[in-house]
Amino acid sequence: MQGDFAAHLAMLDSLGAETSEVRLPADLREIDGLVIPGGESTTISKGMERDGLDGAVREVFSQGLPVFGTCAGMIVADRAHLGLGSYLCQRNAFGRQLDSFEQDVLVDGLGSEPIRAVFIRAPWVAEVGDLTEVLATVDGHPVALREDNLLAAAFHAELTDDSRLHAKFMAMATRSRESSKAG
Ligand code: GLN
């Protein structure tokens, strides 16, 4: 719809994924995982509603399709928007940071080497749900979450050359494809 999808495509390509852009509900048919990029959450949400992608994404998500939301995409997936996750975000509200910053962040399951996380007018996770697993924090505050088949990060994991979070998402997509084949 909008945002920095090209950087996600480049990173997933570099990991060997076959990528495509999703703009219409029909584009969801052939994919094993969906990235909702950073950008402008209001624009992304409105575009999704206009083209019927909101209901279509809810449906494939409920059938198990892995979704990865970064920054604005984390907002779009929260319970006040698409409702894929039960957490709630506040826009442009990361602590007292008015604008953008970078920080080393340790992410659960990605080893002992931190990720260089790029925060650009990042969302503040105001509430997490009972099922939300917090994968990373900054100053004790959640910045990366997992809930069922949803992965969400307040930072831009696509803007450095560290592709470990995307690799984690690809592993979720592969697992989901194999289990839907098996089922
Ligand atoms: N501030 C944007 C929003 O609220 C998110 C920023 C981003 O994705 N870099 O939609």
PDB file of C-alpha atoms and ligand atoms in Angstrom, residues 38-42 70-72 75 91-92 120-121 156, ligand 1:
ATOM      1  CA  GLY A  38       6.940   0.759   8.052  1.00  0.00           C
ATOM      2  CA  GLY A  39       5.544   3.924   6.598  1.00  0.00           C
ATOM      3  CA  GLU A  40       2.413   5.758   7.588  1.00  0.00           C
ATOM      4  CA  SER A  41      -0.032   3.565   9.468  1.00  0.00           C
ATOM      5  CA  THR A  42      -3.057   5.743   8.648  1.00  0.00           C
ATOM      6  CA  THR A  70       7.492  -3.404  11.381  1.00  0.00           C
ATOM      7  CA  CYS A  71       6.961   0.081  12.795  1.00  0.00           C
ATOM      8  CA  ALA A  72       3.778   1.342  11.069  1.00  0.00           C
ATOM      9  CA  ILE A  75       0.523  -0.470  14.490  1.00  0.00           C
ATOM     10  CA  ARG A  91       1.777   6.198  17.401  1.00  0.00           C
ATOM     11  CA  ASN A  92       4.927   8.318  17.379  1.00  0.00           C
ATOM     12  CA  ILE A 120      11.898   6.113  13.167  1.00  0.00           C
ATOM     13  CA  ARG A 121       8.978   7.853  14.870  1.00  0.00           C
ATOM     14  CA  HIS A 156      12.939  -1.114  11.131  1.00  0.00           C
TER      15      HIS A 156
HETATM   16  N1  GLN B   1       4.987   7.243  12.638  1.00  0.00           N
HETATM   17  C1  GLN B   1       4.485   6.281  11.721  1.00  0.00           C
HETATM   18  C2  GLN B   1       3.026   5.976  11.994  1.00  0.00           C
HETATM   19  O1  GLN B   1       2.534   6.303  13.018  1.00  0.00           O
HETATM   20  C3  GLN B   1       5.302   5.005  11.805  1.00  0.00           C
HETATM   21  C4  GLN B   1       6.707   5.342  11.473  1.00  0.00           C
HETATM   22  C5  GLN B   1       7.411   4.328  10.672  1.00  0.00           C
HETATM   23  O2  GLN B   1       6.850   3.353  10.180  1.00  0.00           O
HETATM   24  N2  GLN B   1       8.663   4.580  10.485  1.00  0.00           N
HETATM   25  O3  GLN B   1       2.370   5.436  11.148  1.00  0.00           O
END
